[in-house]
Tab-separated table of C-alpha atoms in Angstrom:
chain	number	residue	atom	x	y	z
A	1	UNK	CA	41.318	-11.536	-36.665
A	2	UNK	CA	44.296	-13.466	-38.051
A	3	UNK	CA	46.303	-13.932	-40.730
A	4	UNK	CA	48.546	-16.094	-42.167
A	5	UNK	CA	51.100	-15.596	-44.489
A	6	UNK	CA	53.593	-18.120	-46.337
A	7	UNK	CA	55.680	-17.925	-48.760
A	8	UNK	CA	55.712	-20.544	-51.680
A	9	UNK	CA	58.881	-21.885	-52.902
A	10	UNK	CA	58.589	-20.711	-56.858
A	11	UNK	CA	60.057	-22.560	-59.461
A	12	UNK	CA	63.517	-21.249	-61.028
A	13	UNK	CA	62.016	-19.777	-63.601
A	14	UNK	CA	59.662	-17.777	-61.516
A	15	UNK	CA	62.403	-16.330	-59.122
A	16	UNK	CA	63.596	-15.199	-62.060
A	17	UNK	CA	61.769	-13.092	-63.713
A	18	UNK	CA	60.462	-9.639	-63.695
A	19	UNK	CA	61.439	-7.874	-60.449
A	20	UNK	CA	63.089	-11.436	-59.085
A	21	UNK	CA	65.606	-11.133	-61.033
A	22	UNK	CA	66.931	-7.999	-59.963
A	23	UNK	CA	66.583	-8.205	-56.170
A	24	UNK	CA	68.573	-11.593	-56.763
A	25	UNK	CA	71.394	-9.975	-58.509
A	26	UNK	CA	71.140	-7.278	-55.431
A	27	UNK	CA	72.891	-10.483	-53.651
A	28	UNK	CA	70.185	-13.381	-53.077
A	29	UNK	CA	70.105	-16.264	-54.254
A	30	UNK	CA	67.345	-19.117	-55.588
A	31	UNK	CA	65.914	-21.048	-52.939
A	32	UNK	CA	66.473	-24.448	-51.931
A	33	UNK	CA	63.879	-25.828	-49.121
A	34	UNK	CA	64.768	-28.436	-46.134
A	35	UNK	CA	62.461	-30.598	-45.334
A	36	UNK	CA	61.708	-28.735	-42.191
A	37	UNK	CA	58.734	-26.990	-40.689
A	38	UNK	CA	58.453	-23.481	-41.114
A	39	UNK	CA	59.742	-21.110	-38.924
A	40	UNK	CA	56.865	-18.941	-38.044
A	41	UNK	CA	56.940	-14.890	-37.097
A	42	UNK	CA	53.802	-13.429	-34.980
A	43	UNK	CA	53.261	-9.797	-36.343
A	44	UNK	CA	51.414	-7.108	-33.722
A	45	UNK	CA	49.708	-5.394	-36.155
A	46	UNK	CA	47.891	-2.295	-35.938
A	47	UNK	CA	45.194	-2.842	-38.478
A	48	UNK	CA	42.682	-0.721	-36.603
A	49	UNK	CA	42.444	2.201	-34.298
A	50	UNK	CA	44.588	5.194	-34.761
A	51	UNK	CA	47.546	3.745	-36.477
A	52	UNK	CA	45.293	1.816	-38.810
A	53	UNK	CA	46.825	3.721	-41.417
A	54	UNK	CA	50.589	2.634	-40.457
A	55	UNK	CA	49.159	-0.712	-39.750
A	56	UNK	CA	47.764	-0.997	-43.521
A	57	UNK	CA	51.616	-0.290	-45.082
A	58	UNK	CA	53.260	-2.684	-42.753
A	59	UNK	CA	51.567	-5.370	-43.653
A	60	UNK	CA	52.145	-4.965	-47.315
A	61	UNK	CA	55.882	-3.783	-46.140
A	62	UNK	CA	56.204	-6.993	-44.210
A	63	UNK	CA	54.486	-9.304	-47.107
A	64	UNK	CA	56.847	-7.469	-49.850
A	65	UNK	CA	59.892	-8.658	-47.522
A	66	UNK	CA	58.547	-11.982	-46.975
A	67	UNK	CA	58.795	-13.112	-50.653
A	68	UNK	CA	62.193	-11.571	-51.304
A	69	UNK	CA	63.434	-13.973	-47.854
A	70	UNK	CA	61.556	-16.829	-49.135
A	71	UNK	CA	62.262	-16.344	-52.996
A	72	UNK	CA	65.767	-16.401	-51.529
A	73	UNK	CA	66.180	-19.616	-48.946
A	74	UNK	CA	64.147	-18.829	-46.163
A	75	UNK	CA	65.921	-18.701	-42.847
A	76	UNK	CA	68.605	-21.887	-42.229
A	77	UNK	CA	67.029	-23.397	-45.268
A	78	UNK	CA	63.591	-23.281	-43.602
A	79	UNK	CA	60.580	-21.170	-45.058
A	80	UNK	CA	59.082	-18.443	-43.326
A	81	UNK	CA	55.435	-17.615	-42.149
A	82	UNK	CA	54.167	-14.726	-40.817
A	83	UNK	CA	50.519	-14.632	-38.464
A	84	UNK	CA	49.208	-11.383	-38.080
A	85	UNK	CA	47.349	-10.324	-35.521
A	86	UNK	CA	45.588	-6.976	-35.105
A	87	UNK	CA	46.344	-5.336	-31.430
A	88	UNK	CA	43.633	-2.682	-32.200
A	89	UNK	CA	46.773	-0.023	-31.559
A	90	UNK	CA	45.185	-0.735	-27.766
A	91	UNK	CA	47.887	-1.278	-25.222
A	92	UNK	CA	45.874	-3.712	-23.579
A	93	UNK	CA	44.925	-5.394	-26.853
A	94	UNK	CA	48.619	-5.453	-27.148
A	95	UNK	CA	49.377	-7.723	-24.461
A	96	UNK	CA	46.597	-10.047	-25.308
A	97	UNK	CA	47.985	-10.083	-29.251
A	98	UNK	CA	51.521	-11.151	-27.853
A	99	UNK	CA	49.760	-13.849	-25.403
A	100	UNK	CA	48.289	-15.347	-28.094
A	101	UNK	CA	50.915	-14.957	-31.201
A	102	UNK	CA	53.496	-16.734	-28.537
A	103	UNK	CA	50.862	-19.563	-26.621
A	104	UNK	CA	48.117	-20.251	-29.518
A	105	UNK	CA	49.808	-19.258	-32.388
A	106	UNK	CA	53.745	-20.779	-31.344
A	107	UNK	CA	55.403	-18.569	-33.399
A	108	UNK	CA	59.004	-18.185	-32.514
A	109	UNK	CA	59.202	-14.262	-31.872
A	110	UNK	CA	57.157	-11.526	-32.503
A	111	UNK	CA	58.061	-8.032	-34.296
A	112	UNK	CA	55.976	-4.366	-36.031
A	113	UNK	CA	54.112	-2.704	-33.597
A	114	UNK	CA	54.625	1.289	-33.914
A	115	UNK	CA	52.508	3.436	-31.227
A	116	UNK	CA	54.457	3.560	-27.828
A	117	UNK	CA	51.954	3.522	-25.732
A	118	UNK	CA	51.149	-0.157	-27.455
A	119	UNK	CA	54.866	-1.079	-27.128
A	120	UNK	CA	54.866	-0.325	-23.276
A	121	UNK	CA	51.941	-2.039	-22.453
A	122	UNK	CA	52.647	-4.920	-24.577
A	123	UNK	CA	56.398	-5.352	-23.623
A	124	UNK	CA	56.512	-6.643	-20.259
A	125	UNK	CA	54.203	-9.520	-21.278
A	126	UNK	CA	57.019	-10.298	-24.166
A	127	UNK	CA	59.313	-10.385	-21.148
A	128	UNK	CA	57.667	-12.310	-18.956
A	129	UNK	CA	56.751	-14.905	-21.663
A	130	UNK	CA	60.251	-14.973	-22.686
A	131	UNK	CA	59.808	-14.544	-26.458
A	132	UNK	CA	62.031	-12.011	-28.792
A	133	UNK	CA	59.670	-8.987	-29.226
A	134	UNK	CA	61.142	-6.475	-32.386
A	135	UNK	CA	59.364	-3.520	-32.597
A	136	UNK	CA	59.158	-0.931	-34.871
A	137	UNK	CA	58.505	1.673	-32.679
A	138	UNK	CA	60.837	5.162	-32.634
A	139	UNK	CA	60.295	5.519	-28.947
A	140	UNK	CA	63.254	6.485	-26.217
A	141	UNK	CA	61.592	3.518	-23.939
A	142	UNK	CA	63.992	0.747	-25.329
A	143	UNK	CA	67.104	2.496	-25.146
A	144	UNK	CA	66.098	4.844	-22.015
A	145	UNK	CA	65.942	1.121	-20.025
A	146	UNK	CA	62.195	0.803	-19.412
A	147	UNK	CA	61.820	-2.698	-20.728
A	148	UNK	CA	63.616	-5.803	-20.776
A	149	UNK	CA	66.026	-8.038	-22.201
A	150	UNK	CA	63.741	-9.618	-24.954
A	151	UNK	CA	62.858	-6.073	-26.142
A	152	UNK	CA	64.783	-4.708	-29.203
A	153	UNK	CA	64.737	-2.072	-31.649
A	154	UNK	CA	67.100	-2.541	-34.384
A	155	UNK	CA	65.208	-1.453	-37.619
A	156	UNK	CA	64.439	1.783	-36.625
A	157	UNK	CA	66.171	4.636	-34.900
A	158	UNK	CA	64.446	6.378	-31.756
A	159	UNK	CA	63.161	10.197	-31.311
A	160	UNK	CA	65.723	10.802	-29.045
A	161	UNK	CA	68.324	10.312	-31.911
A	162	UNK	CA	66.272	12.258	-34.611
A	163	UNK	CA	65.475	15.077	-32.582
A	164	UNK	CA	69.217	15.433	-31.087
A	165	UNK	CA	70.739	15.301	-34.674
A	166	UNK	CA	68.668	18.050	-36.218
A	167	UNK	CA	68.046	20.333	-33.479
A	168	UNK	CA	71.182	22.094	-34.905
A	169	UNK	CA	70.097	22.661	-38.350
A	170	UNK	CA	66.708	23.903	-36.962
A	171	UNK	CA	68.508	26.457	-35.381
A	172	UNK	CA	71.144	27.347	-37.891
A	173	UNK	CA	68.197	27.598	-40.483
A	174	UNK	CA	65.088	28.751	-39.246
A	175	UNK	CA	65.169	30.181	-35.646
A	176	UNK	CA	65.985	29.996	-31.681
A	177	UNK	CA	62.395	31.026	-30.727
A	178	UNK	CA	60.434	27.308	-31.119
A	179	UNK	CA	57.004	26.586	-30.126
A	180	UNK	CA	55.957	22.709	-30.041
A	181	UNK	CA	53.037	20.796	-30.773
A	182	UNK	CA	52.857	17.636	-30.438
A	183	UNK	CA	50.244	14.511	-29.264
A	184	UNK	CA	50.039	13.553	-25.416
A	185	UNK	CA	51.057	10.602	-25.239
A	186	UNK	CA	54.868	8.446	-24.776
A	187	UNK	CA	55.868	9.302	-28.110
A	188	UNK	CA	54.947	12.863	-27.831
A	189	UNK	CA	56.191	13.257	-24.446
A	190	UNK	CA	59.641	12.235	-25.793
A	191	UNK	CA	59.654	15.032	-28.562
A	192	UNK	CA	58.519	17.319	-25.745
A	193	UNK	CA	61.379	16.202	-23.912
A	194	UNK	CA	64.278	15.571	-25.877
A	195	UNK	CA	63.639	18.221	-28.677
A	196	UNK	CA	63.479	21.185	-25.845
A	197	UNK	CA	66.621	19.434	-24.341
A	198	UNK	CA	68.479	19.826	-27.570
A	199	UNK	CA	67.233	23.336	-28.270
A	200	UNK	CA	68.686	24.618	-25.283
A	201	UNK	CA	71.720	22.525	-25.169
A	202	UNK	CA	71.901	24.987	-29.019
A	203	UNK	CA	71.468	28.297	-27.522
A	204	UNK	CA	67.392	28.410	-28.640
A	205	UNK	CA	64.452	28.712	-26.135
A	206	UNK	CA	60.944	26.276	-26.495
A	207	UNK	CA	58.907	29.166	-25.377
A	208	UNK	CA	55.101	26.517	-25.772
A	209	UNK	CA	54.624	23.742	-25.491
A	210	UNK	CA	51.261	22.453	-27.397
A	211	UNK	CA	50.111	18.695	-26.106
A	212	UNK	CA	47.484	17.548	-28.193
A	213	UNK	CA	45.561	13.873	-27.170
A	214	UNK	CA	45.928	11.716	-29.815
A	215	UNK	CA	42.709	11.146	-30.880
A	216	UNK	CA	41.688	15.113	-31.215
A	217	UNK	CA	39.212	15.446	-34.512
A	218	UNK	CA	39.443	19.416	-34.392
A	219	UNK	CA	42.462	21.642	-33.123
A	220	UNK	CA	40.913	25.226	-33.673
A	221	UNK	CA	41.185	25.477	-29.762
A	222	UNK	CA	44.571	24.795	-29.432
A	223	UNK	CA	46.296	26.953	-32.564
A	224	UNK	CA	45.802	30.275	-30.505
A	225	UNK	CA	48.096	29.060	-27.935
A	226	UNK	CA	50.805	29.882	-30.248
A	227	UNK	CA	52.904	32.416	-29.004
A	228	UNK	CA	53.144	35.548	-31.477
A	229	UNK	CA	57.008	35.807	-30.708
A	230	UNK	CA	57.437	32.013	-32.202
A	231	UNK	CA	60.090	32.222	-35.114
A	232	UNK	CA	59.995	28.486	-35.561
A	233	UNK	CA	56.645	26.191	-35.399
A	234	UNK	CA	57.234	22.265	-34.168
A	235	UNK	CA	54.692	20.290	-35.343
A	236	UNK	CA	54.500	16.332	-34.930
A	237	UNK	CA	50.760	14.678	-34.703
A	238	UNK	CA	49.428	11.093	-35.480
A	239	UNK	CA	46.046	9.616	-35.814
A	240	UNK	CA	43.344	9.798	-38.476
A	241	UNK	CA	42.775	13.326	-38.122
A	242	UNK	CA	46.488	14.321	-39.315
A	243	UNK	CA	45.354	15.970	-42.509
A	244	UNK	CA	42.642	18.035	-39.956
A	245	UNK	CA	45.624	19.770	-38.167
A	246	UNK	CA	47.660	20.768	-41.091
A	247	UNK	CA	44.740	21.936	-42.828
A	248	UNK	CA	43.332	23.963	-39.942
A	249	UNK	CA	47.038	25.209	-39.091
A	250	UNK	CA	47.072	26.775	-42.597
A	251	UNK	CA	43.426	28.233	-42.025
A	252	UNK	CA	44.661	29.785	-38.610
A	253	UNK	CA	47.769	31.183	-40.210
A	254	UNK	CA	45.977	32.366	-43.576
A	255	UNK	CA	47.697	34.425	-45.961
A	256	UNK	CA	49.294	36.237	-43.350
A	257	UNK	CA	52.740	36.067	-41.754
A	258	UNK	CA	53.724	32.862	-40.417
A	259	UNK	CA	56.689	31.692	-38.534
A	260	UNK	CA	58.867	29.187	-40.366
A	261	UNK	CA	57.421	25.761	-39.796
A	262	UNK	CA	59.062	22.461	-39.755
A	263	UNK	CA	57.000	19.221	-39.127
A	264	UNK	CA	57.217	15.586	-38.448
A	265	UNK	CA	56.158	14.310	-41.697
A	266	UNK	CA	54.134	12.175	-39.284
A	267	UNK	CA	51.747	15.228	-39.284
A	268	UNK	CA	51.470	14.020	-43.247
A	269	UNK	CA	52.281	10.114	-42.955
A	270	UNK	CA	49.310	8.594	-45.838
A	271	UNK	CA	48.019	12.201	-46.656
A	272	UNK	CA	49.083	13.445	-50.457
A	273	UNK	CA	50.790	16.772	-49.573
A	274	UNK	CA	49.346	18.529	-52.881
A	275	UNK	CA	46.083	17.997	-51.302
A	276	UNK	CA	43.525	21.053	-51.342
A	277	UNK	CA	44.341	23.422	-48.302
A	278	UNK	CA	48.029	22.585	-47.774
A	279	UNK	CA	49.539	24.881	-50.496
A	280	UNK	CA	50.835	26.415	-47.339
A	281	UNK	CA	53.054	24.576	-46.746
A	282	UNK	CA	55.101	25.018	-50.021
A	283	UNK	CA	58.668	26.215	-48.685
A	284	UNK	CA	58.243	24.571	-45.306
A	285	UNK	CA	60.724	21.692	-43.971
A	286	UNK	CA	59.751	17.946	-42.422
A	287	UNK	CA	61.714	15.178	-40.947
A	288	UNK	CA	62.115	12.093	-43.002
A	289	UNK	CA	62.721	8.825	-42.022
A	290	UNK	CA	63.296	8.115	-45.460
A	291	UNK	CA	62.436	10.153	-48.352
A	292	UNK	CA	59.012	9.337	-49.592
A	293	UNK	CA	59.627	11.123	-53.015
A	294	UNK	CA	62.156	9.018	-54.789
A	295	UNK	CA	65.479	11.365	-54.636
A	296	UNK	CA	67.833	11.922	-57.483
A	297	UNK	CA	70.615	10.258	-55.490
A	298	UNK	CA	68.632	7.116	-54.702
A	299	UNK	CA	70.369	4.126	-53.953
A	300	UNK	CA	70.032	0.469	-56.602
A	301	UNK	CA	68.845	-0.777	-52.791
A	302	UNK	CA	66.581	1.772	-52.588
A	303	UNK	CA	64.949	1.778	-56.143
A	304	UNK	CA	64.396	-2.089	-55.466
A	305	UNK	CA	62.599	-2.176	-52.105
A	306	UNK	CA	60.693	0.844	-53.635
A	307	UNK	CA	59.549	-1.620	-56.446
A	308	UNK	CA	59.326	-4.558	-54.371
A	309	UNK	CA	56.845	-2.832	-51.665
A	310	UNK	CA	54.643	-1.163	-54.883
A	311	UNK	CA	55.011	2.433	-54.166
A	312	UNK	CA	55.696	4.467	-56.579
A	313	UNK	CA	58.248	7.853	-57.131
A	314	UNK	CA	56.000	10.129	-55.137
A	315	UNK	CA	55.292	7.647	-52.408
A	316	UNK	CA	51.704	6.720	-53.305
A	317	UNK	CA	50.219	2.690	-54.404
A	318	UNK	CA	51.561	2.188	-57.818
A	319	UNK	CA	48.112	0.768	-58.498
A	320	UNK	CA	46.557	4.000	-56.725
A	321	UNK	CA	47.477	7.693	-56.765
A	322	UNK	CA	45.650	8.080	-53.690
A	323	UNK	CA	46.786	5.710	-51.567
A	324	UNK	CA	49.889	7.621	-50.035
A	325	UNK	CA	52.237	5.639	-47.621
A	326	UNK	CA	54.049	5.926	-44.695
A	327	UNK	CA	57.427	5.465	-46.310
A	328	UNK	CA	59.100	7.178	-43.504
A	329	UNK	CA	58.184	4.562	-41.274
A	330	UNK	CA	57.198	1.165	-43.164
A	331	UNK	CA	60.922	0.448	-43.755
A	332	UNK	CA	61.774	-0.350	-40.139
A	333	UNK	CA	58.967	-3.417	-40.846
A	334	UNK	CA	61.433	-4.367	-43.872
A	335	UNK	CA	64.831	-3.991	-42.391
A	336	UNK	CA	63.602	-5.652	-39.205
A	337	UNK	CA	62.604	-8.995	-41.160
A	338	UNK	CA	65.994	-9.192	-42.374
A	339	UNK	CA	67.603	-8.730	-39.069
A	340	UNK	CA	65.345	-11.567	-38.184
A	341	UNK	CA	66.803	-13.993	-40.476
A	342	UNK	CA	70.567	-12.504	-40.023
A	343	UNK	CA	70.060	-13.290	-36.367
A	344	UNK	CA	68.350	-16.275	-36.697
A	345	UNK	CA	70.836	-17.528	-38.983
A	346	UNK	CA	74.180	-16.083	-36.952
A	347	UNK	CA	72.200	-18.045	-34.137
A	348	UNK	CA	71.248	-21.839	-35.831
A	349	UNK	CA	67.974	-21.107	-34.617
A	350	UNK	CA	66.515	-24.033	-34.680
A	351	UNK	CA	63.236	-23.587	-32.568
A	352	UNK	CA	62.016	-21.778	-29.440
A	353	UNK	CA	64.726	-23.447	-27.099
A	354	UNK	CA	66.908	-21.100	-29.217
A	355	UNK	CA	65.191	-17.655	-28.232
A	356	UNK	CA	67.774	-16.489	-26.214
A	357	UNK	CA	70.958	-17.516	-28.428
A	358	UNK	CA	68.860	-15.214	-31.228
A	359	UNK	CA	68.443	-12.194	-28.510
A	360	UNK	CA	71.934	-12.916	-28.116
A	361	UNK	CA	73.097	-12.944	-31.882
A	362	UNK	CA	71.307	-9.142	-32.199
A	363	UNK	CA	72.904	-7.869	-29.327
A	364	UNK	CA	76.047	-8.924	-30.895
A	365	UNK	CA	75.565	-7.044	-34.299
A	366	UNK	CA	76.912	-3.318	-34.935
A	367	UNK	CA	77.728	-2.040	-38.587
A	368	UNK	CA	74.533	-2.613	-40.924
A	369	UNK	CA	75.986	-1.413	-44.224
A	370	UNK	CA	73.266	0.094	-46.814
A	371	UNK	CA	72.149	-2.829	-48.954
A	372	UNK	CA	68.741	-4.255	-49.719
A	373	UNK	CA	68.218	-5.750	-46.125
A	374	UNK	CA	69.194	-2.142	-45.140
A	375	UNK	CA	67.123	0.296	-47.640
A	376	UNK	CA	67.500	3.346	-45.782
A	377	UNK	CA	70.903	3.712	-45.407
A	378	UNK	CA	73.929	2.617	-42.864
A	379	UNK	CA	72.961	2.003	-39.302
A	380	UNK	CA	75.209	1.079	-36.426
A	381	UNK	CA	73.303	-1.256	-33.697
A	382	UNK	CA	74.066	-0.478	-29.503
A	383	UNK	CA	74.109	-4.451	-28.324
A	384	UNK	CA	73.661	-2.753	-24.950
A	385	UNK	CA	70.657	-0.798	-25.227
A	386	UNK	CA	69.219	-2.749	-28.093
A	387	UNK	CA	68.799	0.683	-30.488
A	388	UNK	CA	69.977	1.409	-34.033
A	389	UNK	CA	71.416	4.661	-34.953
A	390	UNK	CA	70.867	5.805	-38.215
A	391	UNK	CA	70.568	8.905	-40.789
A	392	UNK	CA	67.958	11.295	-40.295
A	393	UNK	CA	66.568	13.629	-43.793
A	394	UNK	CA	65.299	16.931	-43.788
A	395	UNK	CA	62.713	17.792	-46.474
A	396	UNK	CA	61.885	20.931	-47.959
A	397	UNK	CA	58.455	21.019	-49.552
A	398	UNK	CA	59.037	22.487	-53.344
A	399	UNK	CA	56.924	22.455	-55.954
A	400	UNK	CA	54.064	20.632	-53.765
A	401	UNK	CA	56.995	17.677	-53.715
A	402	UNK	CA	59.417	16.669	-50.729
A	403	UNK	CA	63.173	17.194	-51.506
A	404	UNK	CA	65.667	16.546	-49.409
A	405	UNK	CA	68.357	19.444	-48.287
A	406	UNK	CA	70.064	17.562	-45.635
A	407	UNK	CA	70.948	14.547	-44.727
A	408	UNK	CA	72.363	13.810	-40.343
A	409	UNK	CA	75.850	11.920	-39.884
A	410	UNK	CA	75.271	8.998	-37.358
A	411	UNK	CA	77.378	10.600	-34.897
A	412	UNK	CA	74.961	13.537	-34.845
A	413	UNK	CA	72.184	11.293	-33.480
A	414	UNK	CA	74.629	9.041	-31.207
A	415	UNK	CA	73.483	9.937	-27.273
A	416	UNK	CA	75.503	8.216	-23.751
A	417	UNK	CA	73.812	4.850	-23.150
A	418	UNK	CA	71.364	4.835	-19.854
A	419	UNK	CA	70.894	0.887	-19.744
A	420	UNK	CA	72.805	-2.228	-20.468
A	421	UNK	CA	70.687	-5.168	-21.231
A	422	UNK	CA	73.280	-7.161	-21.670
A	423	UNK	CA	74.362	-7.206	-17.841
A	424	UNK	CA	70.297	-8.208	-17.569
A	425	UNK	CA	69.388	-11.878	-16.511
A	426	UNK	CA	66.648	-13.672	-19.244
């Protein structure tokens, strides 16, 4: 099925009022049109299959940041569409979604997909179509040199990175004894990987490792693999039977002793974590991409794009308390837009004779201060492996609520590059 979005140019009055107002005096300013066509974005959505539930918040991430562009000049004076098409989060699907965003569709790049086993089988066909492909994706298959040129990941930073940075802590805080589990798949594999890498490389031992498939309903058979000796429990699972494992890891566990447990708040990504059955996890840690519960150091930028995306201070709809969302993830969809129209615009994209000046004008940028096309926080972009390093947030659940107790330096995360696309022919 597809969709298409556009955004309207509103009146002056309209821009600004209510929450207008205040994202223009974050630094935009009221729009004046060209007479030109739009300049139209293909999003890979995954509205169905296991990352259905990601899929759901990036679209309404990626329509919040399409009004605050167009209520603030489009790109080069041009107004922006987005199509959406949904890939199904099926590799193969995938492919077929880019195909047809790029040849039916003509949109002028394409950006959002998340699962990496999506992103690698979609990918080549980007390449050998020769359109921009931005994805949103966390995977070490960008930067470790498995794609191509027209591949780029500058909205979000990769596991490698947020594994490397707070290995350390892990093992200052809560152990050197670590058992994993995590889903069998690319992105799994690279937790697996890089996470035991770092361990060692800290003086700790992965004594298990747990690989789950992805689309597991029940994981009763695989909790009893855990070693008795673990001191620290490394959890990471997607899919729609997240809330399952944490609920059955507390049942296996009990009111007994545990080991200390730190998660992937992917385990919890659109699950309310004062849901019946996890007040075990009260005192336990996750990784954040960025804090779901609205912190008491949050940012003017980050109270905004809260606002502007409708989710309220504990990360749920603001028109319903159930409806939790994957705020650690959905701002790569937002931050990506507006690298869109920074590169477009650095570029004078002008249409799709232009792709490669735009690849070009990405691989160019490095600082990305904090600001509302930045919610999250400074990020320094690697031209040559097309990957954005960032801060990474560790959670401590308290009070049934997430607070953060530290916060990664972007050196922590920064790792020796193992491509150059840049020496790559388009």
């Amino acid at each position: 099925m597809t969709q298409k979005l556009i955004g309207v140019a509103p009146s002056r009055r309209a821009v600004l009022k209510g929450a207008g107002a205040g994202l223009l005096a974050a630094g935009f300013a009221a729009p004046v049109w060209a007479q030109a066509a739009p300049v139209k974005l293909g999003f890979q959505l995954h509205r169905t299959g296991i990352g259905a539930a990601y899929g759901r918040w990036y679209e309404r991430t990626a329509q919040a940041a399409l009004k605050v562009v167009n209520d603030a000049g489009g790109i080069n004076g041009r107004p922006v569409e987005i199509v959406f098409e949904d890939d199904g989060t099926d590799p193969k699907r995938g492919a077929e979604v880019v195909e047809k965003l790029t040849s039916q569709h003509n949109c002028d790049l394409i950006f959002g997909p998340l699962f990496s086993h999506v992103v690698i089988g979609s990918a080549p066909r980007a390449g050998e179509l020769k359109v921009p492909y931005l994805v949103c994706s966390e995977g070490f298959h960008v930067a470790g040199g498995m794609l191509n040129r027209w591949t780029m990941q500058p909205g979000i930073t990769d596991v490698r990175a947020q594994v490397s940075s707070m290995a350390p802590w892990v093992l200052a805080n809560l152990g050197k004894k670590v058992t994993m589990v995590f889903p069998d798949y690319a992105f799994g594999h690279d937790h697996r990987d890089f996470f035991t890498a770092a361990v060692e490389a800290g003086g700790g031992e992965v004594i298990a490792q747990i690989a789950v498939p992805p689309t597991e309903t029940s994981f009763t058979r695989y909790l009893p693999q855990i070693p008795r000796e673990t001191e620290v429990l490394y959890h990471v699972m997607v899919g729609p039977a997240v809330l399952t494992f944490v609920k059955e890891l507390g049942e296996f566990y009990g009111t007994g002793a545990k080991p200390q447990i730190f998660g992937f708040i992917d385990s919890l990504e659109a699950v309310d974590i004062a849901s019946p059955g996890l007040e075990f996890l009260e005192g336990t840690h996750f990784w954040e991409g960025h804090c779901r519960a609205q912190q008491a150091d949050a940012s003017e930028h980050e109270i905004a794009y809260r606002a502007a995306v409708g989710v309220d201070a504990n990360g749920a709809s603001v028109s319903d308390a159930k409806d939790v969302s994957t705020y650690a993830h959905m701002f790569s969809v937002w931050e990506t837009l507006h690298i869109i129209k920074a590169g477009m615009e650095a570029s004078r994209y002008q249409g799709t004779a232009d792709r490669q000046k735009f690849v070009e004008a990405v691989e160019a940028m490095t600082d990305m201060p904090e600001s509302l096309a930045h919610v999250q926080g400074d990020k320094v972009f690697n031209g040559k492996t097309h990957q954005v390093f960032g801060h990474q947030f560790i959670s401590k659940v308290e009070g049934g609520k997430l607070v953060k107790v530290h916060t990664t330096s972007i050196e922590d995360s920064m790792y020796a590059d193992a491509v150059d696309y840049t020496t790559q022919s388009f």
